[in-house]
Short mmCIF file of C-alpha atoms in Angstrom, two decimals:
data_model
loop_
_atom_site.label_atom_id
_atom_site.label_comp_id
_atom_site.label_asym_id
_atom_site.label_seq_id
_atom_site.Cartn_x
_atom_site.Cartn_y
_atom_site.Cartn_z
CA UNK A 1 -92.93 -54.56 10.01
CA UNK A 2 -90.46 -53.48 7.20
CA UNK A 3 -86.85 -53.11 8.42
CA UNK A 4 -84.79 -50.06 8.36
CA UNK A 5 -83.61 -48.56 5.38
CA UNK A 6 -79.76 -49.40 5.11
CA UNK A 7 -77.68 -46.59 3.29
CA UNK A 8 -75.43 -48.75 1.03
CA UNK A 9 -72.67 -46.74 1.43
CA UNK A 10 -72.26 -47.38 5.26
CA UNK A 11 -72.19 -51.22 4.78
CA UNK A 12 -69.87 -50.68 1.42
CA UNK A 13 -68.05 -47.50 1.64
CA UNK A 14 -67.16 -46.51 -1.85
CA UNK A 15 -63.39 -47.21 -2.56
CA UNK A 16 -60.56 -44.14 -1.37
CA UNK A 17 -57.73 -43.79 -3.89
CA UNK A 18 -54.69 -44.54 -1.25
CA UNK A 19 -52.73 -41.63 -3.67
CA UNK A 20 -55.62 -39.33 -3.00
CA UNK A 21 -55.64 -40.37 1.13
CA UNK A 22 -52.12 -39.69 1.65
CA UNK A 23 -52.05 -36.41 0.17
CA UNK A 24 -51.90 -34.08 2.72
CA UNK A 25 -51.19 -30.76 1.49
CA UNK A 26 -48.30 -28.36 3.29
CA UNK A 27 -46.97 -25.06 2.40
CA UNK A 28 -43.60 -23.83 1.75
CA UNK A 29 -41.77 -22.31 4.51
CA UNK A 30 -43.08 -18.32 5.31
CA UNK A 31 -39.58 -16.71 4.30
CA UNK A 32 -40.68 -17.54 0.87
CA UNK A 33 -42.67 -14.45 0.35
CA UNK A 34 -39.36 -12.90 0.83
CA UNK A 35 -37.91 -14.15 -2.02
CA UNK A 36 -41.02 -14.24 -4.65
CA UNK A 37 -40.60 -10.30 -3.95
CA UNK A 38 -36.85 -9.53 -4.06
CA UNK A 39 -37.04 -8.11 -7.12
CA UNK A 40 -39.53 -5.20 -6.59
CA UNK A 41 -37.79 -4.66 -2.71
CA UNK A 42 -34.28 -4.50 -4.32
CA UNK A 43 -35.11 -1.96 -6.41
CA UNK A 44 -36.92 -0.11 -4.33
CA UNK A 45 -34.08 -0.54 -1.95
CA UNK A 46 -31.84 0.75 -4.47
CA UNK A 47 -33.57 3.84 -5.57
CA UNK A 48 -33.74 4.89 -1.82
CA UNK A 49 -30.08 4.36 -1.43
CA UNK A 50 -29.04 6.32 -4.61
CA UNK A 51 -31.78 9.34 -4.04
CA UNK A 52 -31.00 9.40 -0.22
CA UNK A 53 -31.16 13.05 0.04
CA UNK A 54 -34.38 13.16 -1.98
CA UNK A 55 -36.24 10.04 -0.20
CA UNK A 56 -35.53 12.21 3.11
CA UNK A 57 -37.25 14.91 1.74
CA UNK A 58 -40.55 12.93 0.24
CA UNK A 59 -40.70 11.26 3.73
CA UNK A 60 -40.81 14.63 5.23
CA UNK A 61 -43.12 16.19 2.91
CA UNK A 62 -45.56 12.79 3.24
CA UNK A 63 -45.88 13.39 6.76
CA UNK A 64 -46.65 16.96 6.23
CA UNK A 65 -49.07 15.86 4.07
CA UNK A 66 -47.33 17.81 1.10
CA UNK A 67 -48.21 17.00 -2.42
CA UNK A 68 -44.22 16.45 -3.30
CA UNK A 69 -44.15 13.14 -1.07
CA UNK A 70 -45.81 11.55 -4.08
CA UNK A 71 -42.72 10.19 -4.90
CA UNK A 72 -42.49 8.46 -1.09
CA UNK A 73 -45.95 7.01 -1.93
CA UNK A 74 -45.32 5.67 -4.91
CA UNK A 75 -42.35 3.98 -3.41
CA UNK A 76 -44.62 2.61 -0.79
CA UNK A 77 -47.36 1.31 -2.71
CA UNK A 78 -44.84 -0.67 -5.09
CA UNK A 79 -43.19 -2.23 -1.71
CA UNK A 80 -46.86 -2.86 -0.59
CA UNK A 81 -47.61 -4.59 -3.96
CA UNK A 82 -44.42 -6.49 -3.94
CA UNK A 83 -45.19 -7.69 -0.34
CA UNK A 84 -49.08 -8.67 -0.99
CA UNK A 85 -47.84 -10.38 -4.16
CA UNK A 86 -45.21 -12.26 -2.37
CA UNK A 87 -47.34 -13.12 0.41
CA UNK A 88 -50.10 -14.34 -1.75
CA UNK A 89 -48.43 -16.44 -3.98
CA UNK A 90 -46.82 -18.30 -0.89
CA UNK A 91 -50.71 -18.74 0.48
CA UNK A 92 -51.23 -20.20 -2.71
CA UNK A 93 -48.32 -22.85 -3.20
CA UNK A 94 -48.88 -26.32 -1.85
CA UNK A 95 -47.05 -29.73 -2.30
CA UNK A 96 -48.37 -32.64 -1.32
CA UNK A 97 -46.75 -36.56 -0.91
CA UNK A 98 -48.84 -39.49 -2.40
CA UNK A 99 -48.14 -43.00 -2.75
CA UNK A 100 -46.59 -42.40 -6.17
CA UNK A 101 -46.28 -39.12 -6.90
CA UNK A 102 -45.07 -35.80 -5.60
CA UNK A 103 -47.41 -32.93 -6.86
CA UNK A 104 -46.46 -29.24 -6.15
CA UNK A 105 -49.28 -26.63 -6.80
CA UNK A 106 -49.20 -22.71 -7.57
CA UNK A 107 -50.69 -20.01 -9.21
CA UNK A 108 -52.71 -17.06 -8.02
CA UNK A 109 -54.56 -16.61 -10.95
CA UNK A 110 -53.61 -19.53 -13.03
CA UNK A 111 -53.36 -22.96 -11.55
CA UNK A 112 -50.52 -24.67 -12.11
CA UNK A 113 -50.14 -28.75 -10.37
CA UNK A 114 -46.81 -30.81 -11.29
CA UNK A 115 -47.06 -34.40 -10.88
CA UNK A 116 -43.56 -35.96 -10.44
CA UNK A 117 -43.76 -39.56 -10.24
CA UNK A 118 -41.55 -41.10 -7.63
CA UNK A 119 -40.39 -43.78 -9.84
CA UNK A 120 -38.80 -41.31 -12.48
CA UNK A 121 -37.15 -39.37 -9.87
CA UNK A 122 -33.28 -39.93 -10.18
CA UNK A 123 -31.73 -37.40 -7.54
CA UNK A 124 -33.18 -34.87 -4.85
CA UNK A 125 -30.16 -32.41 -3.92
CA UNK A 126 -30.64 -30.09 -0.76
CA UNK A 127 -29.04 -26.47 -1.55
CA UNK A 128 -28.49 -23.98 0.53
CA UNK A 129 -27.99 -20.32 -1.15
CA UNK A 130 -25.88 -17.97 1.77
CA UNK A 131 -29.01 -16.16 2.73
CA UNK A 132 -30.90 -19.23 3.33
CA UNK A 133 -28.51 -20.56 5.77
CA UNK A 134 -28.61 -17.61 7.55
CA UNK A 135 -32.48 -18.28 7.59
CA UNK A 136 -32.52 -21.45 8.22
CA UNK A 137 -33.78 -22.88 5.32
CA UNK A 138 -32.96 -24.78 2.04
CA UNK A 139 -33.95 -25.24 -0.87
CA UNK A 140 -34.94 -28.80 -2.70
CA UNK A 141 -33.92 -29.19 -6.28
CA UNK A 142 -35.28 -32.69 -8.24
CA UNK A 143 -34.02 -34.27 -10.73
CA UNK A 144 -36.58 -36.13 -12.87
CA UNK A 145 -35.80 -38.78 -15.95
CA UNK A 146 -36.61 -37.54 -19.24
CA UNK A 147 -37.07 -33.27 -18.23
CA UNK A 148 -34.02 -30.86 -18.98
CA UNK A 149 -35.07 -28.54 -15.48
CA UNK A 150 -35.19 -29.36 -12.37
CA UNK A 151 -38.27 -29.36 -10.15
CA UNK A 152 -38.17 -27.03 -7.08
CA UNK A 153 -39.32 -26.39 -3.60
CA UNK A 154 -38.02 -22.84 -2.54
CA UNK A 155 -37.95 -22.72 0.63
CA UNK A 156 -38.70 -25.22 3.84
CA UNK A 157 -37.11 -25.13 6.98
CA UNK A 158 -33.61 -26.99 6.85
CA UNK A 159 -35.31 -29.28 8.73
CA UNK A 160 -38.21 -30.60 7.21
CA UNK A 161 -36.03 -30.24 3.86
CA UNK A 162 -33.75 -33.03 4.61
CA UNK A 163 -36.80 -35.62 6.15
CA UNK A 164 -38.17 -34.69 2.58
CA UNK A 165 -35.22 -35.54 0.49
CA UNK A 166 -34.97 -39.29 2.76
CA UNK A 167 -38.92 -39.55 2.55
CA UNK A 168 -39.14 -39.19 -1.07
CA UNK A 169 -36.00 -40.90 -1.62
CA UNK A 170 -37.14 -44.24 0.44
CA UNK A 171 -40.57 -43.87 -1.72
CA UNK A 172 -38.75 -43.85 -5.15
CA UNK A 173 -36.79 -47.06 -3.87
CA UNK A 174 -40.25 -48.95 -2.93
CA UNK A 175 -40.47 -48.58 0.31
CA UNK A 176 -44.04 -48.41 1.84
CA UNK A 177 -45.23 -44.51 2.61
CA UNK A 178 -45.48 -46.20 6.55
CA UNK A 179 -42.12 -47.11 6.13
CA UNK A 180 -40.94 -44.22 4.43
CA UNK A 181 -41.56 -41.42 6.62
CA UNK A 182 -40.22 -42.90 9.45
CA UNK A 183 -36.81 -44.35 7.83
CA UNK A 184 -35.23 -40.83 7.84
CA UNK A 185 -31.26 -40.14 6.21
CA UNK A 186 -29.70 -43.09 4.61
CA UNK A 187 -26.60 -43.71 6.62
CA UNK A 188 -23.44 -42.31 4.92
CA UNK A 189 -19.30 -43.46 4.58
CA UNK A 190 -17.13 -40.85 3.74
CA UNK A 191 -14.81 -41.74 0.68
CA UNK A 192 -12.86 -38.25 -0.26
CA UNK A 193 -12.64 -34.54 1.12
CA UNK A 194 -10.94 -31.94 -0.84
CA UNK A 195 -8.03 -29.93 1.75
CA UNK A 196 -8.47 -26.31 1.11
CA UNK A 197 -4.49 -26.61 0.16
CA UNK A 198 -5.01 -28.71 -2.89
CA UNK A 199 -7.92 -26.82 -4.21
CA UNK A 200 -5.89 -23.78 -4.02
CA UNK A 201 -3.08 -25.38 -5.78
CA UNK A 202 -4.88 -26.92 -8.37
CA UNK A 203 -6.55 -23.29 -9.35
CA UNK A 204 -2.90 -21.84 -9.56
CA UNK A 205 -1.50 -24.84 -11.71
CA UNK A 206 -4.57 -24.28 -14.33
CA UNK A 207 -3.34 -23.19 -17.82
CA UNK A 208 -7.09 -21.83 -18.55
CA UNK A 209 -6.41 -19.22 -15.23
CA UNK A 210 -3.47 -17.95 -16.56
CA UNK A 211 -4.00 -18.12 -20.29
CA UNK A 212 -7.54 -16.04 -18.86
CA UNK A 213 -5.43 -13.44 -16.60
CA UNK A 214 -3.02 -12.95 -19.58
CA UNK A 215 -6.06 -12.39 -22.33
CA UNK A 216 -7.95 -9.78 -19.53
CA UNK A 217 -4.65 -7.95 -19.55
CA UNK A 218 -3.58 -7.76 -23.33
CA UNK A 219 -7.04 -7.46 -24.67
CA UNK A 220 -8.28 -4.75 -23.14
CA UNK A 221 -4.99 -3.16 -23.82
CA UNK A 222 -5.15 -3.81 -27.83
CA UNK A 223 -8.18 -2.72 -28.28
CA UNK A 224 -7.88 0.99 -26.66
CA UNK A 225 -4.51 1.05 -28.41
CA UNK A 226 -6.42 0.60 -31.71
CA UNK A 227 -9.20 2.56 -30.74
CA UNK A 228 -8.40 4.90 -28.75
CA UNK A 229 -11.04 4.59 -26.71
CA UNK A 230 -11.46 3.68 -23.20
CA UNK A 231 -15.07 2.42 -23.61
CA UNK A 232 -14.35 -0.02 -25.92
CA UNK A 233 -11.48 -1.55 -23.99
CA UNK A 234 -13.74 -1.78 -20.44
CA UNK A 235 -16.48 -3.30 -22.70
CA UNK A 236 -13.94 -5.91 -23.92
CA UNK A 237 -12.49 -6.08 -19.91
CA UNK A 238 -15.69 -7.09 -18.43
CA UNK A 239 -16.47 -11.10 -20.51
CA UNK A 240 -12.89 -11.96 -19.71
CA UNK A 241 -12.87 -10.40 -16.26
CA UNK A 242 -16.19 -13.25 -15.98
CA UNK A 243 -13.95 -15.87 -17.15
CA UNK A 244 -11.31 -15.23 -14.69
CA UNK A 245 -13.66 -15.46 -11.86
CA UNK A 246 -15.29 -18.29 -13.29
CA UNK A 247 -12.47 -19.96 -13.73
CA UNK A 248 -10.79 -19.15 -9.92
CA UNK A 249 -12.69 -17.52 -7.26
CA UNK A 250 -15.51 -18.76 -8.94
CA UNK A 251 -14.58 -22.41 -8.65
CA UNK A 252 -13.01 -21.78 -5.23
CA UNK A 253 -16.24 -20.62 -3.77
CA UNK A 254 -18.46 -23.64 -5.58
CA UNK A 255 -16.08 -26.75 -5.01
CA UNK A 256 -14.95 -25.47 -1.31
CA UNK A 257 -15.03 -28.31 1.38
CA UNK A 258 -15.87 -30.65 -1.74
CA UNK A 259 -16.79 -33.94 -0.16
CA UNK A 260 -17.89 -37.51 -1.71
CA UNK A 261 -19.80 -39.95 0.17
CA UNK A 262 -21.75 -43.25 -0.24
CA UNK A 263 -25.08 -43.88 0.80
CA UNK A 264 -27.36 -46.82 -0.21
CA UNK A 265 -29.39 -44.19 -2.41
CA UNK A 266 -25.78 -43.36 -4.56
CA UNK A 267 -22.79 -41.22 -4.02
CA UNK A 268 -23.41 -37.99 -2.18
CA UNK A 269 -22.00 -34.68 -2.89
CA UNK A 270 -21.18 -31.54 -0.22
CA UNK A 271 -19.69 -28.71 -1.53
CA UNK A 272 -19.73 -24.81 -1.08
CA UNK A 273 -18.43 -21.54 1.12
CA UNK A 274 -21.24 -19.30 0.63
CA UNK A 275 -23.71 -20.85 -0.83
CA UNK A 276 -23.77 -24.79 0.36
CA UNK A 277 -24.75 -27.40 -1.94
CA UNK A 278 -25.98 -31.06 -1.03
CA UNK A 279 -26.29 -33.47 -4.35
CA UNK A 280 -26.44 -36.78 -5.43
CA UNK A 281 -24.99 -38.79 -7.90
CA UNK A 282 -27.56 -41.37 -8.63
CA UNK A 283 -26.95 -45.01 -8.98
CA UNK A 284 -26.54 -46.64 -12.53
CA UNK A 285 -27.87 -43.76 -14.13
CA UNK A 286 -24.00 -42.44 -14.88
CA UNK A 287 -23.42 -42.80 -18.86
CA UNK A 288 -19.36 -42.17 -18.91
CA UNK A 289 -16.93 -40.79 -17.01
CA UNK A 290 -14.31 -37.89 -17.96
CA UNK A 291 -10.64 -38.03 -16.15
CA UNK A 292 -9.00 -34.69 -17.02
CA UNK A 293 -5.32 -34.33 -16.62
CA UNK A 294 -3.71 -30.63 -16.80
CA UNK A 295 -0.39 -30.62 -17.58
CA UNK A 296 1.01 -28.73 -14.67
CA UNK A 297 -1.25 -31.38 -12.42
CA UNK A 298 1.05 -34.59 -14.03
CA UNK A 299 3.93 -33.60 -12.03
CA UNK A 300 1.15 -34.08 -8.66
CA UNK A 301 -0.13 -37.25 -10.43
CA UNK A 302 -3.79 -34.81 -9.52
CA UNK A 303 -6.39 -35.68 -11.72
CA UNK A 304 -10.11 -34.23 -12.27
CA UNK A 305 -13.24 -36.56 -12.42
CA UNK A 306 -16.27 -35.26 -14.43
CA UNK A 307 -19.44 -37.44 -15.18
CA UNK A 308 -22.58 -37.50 -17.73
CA UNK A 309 -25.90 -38.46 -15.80
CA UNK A 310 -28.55 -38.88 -17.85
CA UNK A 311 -31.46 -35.93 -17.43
CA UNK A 312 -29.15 -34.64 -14.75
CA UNK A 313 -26.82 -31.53 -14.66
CA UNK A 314 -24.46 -32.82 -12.15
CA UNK A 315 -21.49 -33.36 -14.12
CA UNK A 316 -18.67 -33.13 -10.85
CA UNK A 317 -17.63 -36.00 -9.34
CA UNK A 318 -13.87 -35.12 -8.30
CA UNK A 319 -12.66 -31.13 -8.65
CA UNK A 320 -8.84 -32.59 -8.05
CA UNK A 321 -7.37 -35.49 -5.92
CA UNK A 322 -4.59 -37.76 -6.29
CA UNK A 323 -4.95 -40.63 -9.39
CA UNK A 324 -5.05 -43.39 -6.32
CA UNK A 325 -8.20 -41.32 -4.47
CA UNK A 326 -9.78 -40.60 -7.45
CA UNK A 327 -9.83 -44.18 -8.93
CA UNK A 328 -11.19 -45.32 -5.61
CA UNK A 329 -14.62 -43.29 -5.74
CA UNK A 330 -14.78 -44.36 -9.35
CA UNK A 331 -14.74 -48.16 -8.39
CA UNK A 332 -18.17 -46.77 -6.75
CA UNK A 333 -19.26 -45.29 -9.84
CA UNK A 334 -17.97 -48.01 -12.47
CA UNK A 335 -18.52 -51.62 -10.27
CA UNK A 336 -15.79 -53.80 -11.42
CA UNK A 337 -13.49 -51.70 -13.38
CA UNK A 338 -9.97 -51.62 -11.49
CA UNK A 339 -8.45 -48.45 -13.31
CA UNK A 340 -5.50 -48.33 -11.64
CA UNK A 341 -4.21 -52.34 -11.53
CA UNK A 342 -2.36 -54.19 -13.79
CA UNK A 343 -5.60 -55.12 -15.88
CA UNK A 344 -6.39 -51.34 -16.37
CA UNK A 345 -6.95 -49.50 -19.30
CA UNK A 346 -4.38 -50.50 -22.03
CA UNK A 347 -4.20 -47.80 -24.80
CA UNK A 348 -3.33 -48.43 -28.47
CA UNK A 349 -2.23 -45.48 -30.32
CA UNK A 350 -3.17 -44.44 -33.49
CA UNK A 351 -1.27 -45.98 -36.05
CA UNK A 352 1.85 -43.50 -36.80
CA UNK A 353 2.32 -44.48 -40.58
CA UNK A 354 -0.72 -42.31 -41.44
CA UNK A 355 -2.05 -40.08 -38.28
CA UNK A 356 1.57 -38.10 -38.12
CA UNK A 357 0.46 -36.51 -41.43
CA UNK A 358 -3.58 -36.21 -40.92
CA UNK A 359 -2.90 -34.54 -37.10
CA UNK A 360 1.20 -33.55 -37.20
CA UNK A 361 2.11 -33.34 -33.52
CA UNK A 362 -1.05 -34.08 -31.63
CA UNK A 363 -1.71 -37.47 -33.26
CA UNK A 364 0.47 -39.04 -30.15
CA UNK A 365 -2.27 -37.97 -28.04
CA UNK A 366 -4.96 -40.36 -29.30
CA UNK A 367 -5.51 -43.72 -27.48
CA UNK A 368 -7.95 -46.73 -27.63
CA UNK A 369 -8.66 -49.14 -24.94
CA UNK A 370 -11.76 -51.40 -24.62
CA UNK A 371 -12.05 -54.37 -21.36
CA UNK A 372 -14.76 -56.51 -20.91
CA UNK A 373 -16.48 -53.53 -18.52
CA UNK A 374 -15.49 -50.08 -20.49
CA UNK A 375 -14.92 -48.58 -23.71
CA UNK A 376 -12.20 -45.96 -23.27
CA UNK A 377 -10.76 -43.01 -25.50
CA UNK A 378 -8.55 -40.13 -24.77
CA UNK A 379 -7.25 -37.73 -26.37
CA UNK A 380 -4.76 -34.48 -25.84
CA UNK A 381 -1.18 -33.91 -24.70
CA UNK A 382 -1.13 -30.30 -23.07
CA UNK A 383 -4.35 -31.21 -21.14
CA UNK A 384 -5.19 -34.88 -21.56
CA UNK A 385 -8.69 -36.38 -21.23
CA UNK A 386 -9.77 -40.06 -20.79
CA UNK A 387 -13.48 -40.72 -21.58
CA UNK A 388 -14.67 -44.03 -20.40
CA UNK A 389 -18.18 -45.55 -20.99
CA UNK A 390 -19.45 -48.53 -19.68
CA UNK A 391 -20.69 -51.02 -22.66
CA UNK A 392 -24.50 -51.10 -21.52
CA UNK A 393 -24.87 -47.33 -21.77
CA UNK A 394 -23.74 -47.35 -25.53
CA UNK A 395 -26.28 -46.08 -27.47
CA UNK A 396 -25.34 -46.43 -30.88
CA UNK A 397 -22.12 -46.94 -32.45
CA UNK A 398 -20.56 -45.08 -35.88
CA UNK A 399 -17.73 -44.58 -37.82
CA UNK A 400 -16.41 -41.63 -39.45
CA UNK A 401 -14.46 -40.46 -42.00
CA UNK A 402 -13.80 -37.21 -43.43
CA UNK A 403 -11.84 -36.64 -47.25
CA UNK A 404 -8.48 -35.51 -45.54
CA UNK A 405 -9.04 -39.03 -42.99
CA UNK A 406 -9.50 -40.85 -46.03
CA UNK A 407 -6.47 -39.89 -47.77
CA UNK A 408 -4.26 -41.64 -45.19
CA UNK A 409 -6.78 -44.38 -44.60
CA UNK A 410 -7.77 -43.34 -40.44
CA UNK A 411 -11.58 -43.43 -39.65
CA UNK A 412 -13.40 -42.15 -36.43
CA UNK A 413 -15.10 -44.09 -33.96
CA UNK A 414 -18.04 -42.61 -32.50
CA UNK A 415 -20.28 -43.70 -29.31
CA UNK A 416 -23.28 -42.03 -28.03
CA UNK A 417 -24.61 -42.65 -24.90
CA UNK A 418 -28.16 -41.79 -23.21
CA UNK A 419 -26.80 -38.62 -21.88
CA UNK A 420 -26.45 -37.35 -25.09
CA UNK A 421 -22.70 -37.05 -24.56
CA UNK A 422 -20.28 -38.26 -28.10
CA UNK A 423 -17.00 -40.56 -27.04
CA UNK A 424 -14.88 -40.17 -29.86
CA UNK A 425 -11.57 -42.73 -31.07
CA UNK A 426 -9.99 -40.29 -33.04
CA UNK A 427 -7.33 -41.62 -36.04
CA UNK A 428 -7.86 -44.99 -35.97
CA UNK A 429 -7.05 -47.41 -38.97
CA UNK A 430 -10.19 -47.28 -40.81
CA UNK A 431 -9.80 -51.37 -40.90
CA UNK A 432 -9.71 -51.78 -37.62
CA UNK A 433 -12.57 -48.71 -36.99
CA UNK A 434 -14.91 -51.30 -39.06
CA UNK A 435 -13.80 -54.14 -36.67
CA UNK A 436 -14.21 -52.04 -33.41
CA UNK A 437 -17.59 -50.91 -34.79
CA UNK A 438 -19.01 -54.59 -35.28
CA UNK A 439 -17.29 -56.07 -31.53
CA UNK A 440 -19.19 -52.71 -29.61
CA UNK A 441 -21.73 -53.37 -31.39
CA UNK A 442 -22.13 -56.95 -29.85
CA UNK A 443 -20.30 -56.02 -26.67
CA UNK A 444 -22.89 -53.45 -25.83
CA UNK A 445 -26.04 -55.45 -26.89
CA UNK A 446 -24.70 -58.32 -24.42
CA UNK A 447 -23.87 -56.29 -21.65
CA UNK A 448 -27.50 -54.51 -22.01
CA UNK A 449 -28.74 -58.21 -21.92
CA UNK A 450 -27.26 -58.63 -18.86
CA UNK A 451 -27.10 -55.25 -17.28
CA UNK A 452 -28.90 -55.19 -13.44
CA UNK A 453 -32.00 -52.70 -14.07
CA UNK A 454 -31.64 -48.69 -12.68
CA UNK A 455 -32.69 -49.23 -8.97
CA UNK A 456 -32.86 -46.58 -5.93
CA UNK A 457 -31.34 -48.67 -2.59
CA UNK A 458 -30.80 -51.40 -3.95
#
């Protein structure tokens, strides 16, 4: 008697891809129709408000079953269209955690799947845009190594938004997917809060407010007095009117309630009135670091804190704060650099023999200070700016020297770092420019040599 056939696969299953298994696909969040369609349903919105009278009268006529409500109709099927399109493109838009990857898939007639690999992701930021918090949802921006735009999931609940940011966050740092979904937020110390006080200070103490303000007023007012025409002077109004808010209200609304914090996965970032932003800066991916001092702000000892992240567009670390505060979150962001003790940054100035006469002046405002950690320039005496780069994120290293440079024997000492950012030491003796190019050289090969590699959690 022959035994039973055995089906092979039952004793040996065939191998599951553990990417593929833990793939479960999810949709976005259902207000997202909503905003696919704004477009269409705001303008449609607006022609009903500015033809009131009329839109009365093709609403009356459509119920009558008149051939003038054409116009209501029409106004119908385009909010219909808008609606169906808005709908379907939600039903078609799925993301989906694996074990290594985070793919996002849309299209309604051509498919489109983004695979983001965990291990290039560098920061997930939670935003949350005025009309999404009344909602109650958010929005989850990524920030991936090596792409110029960011990655997004518009909208999920506020909710499941923020288990997403830890889940993916724990994933990119190693952790197990078991692990992972189940370690939820990283636990957070608060380092700085911006008062509302200072922020409004600091906006009235900016030269660029003022120096805007004063250009929107005399601009405008040149131009119609050559021209005579009132046209040309609104036209002229309206760019500088932009850069007033941009510069004030503009700033006040976007670095409101400004707070830093650290969390094992790098500093985080909460800022906003209306529309509420939740970044991070990511650890050991920062390239240099910018310390802007206005010169209404000395008086305060305030100073501003501005970053390069590579592949990121984060560039805020501090809007204003005292020098002490300040330097304190940057001990986060620069590990052993004490900026503000006695072994802080020592600046040479440019030698005065020739840099008076190549930069009359301004020349006083150029500095040079290199530690073991940092490479530091600055530069500027109405608003001065320290640039600071850490030795393993140097590039490449040049020096430069232009005909009127060479005349008084100053060279140019250039850095580039990986977020494509240039530190300049401007009028340096071009003698000591070749020495300072050999020692980075070596100082930044070592300290690459050495460096701890780009880690999330760790």
């Amino acid at each position: 008697m022959n035994p039973p056939a055995v089906n092979p696969s039952a004793v040996n299953p065939p191998a599951v891809n553990a990417s593929t298994a833990s793939a479960v696909e999810r949709r976005l969040h259902p207000f997202t129709p909503l905003r696919r369609a704004w477009v269409p349903i705001g303008g449609t919105a607006g022609v009903i408000v500015q033809q009131g009278e009329r839109a009365q009268e093709w609403a009356r006529d459509a119920a009558e079953g008149l051939g003038s409500g054409l116009g209501f109709l029409v106004l119908l099927a385009v909010l219909g269209a808008a609606g169906l399109y808005g709908f379907l493109s939600w039903r078609f838009t799925y993301y989906a955690v694996t074990s290594s990857e985070l793919r996002i898939r849309t299209g309604l007639l051509f498919r489109r799947t983004a695979h983001i690999r965990l291990d290039r992701l560098q920061a997930v930021d939670v935003t949350r845009p005025l009309l999404a918090r009344i909602a109650g949802v958010a929005k989850l921006k990524l920030d991936v190594i090596g792409t110029d735009d960011k990655d997004e999931l518009a909208f999920l609940s506020e909710k499941d938004a923020v288990a997403l940011r830890a889940e993916l966050l724990a994933r990119a740092a190693g952790f197990a997917p078991e692990e992972a979904a189940g370690l939820g937020e990283a636990p957070v110390r608060e380092l700085l809060r911006l008062p509302v006080r200072q922020l409004v200070w600091s906006l009235l103490l900016s030269m660029g407010v003022w120096a805007a303000l004063l250009g929107g007023i005399a601009a405008p007012a040149v131009v119609f007095w050559l021209s005579s025409s009132l046209w040309a002077a609104v036209v002229t109004l309206v760019p500088i009117l932009g850069a007033v808010w941009g510069r004030s209200l503009g700033r006040f609304l976007t670095e409101y309630d400004w707070t830093v914090a650290e969390s094992p996965d790098g500093l985080r970032l909460d800022h906003g009135l209306a529309d509420r932003a939740h970044e991070t800066v990511p650890p050991g991916r920062v390239q240099s670091v910018r310390i802007v001092e206005p010169l209404l702000w000395r008086r305060r000892d305030w100073v501003r804190v501005e970053l390069a992240v590579a592949g990121s567009k984060n560039d805020v670390l501090v809007p204003v704060a005292s020098r002490e505060a300040a330097y304190g979150v940057l001990g986060r962001v620069l590990p052993g650099v004490d900026l503000g003790g006695p072994a802080g940054l020592d600046f040479s100035p440019s030698p005065r023999a020739g840099a008076r006469w190549a930069v009359p002046v301004w020349w006083k405002g150029y500095g040079l200070a290199v530690t073991p950690e940092v490479f530091a320039a600055r530069r500027g005496r109405l608003c001065r700016v320290t640039e600071i780069v850490p030795h393993a994120k140097v590039q490449s290293v040049r020096v430069g020297q232009g005909p009127w440079a060479r005349v008084w024997g100053l060279a140019d000492v250039h850095l580039d770092t990986g977020a494509n950012t240039v530190v300049t030491a401007r009028l340096r003796d071009a003698s000591e420019a070749a020495a300072v190019l050999c020692a980075q050289a070596a100082r930044s090969r070592t300290a690459r040599a050495v460096a701890r590699p780009d880690r999330w959690m760790t």
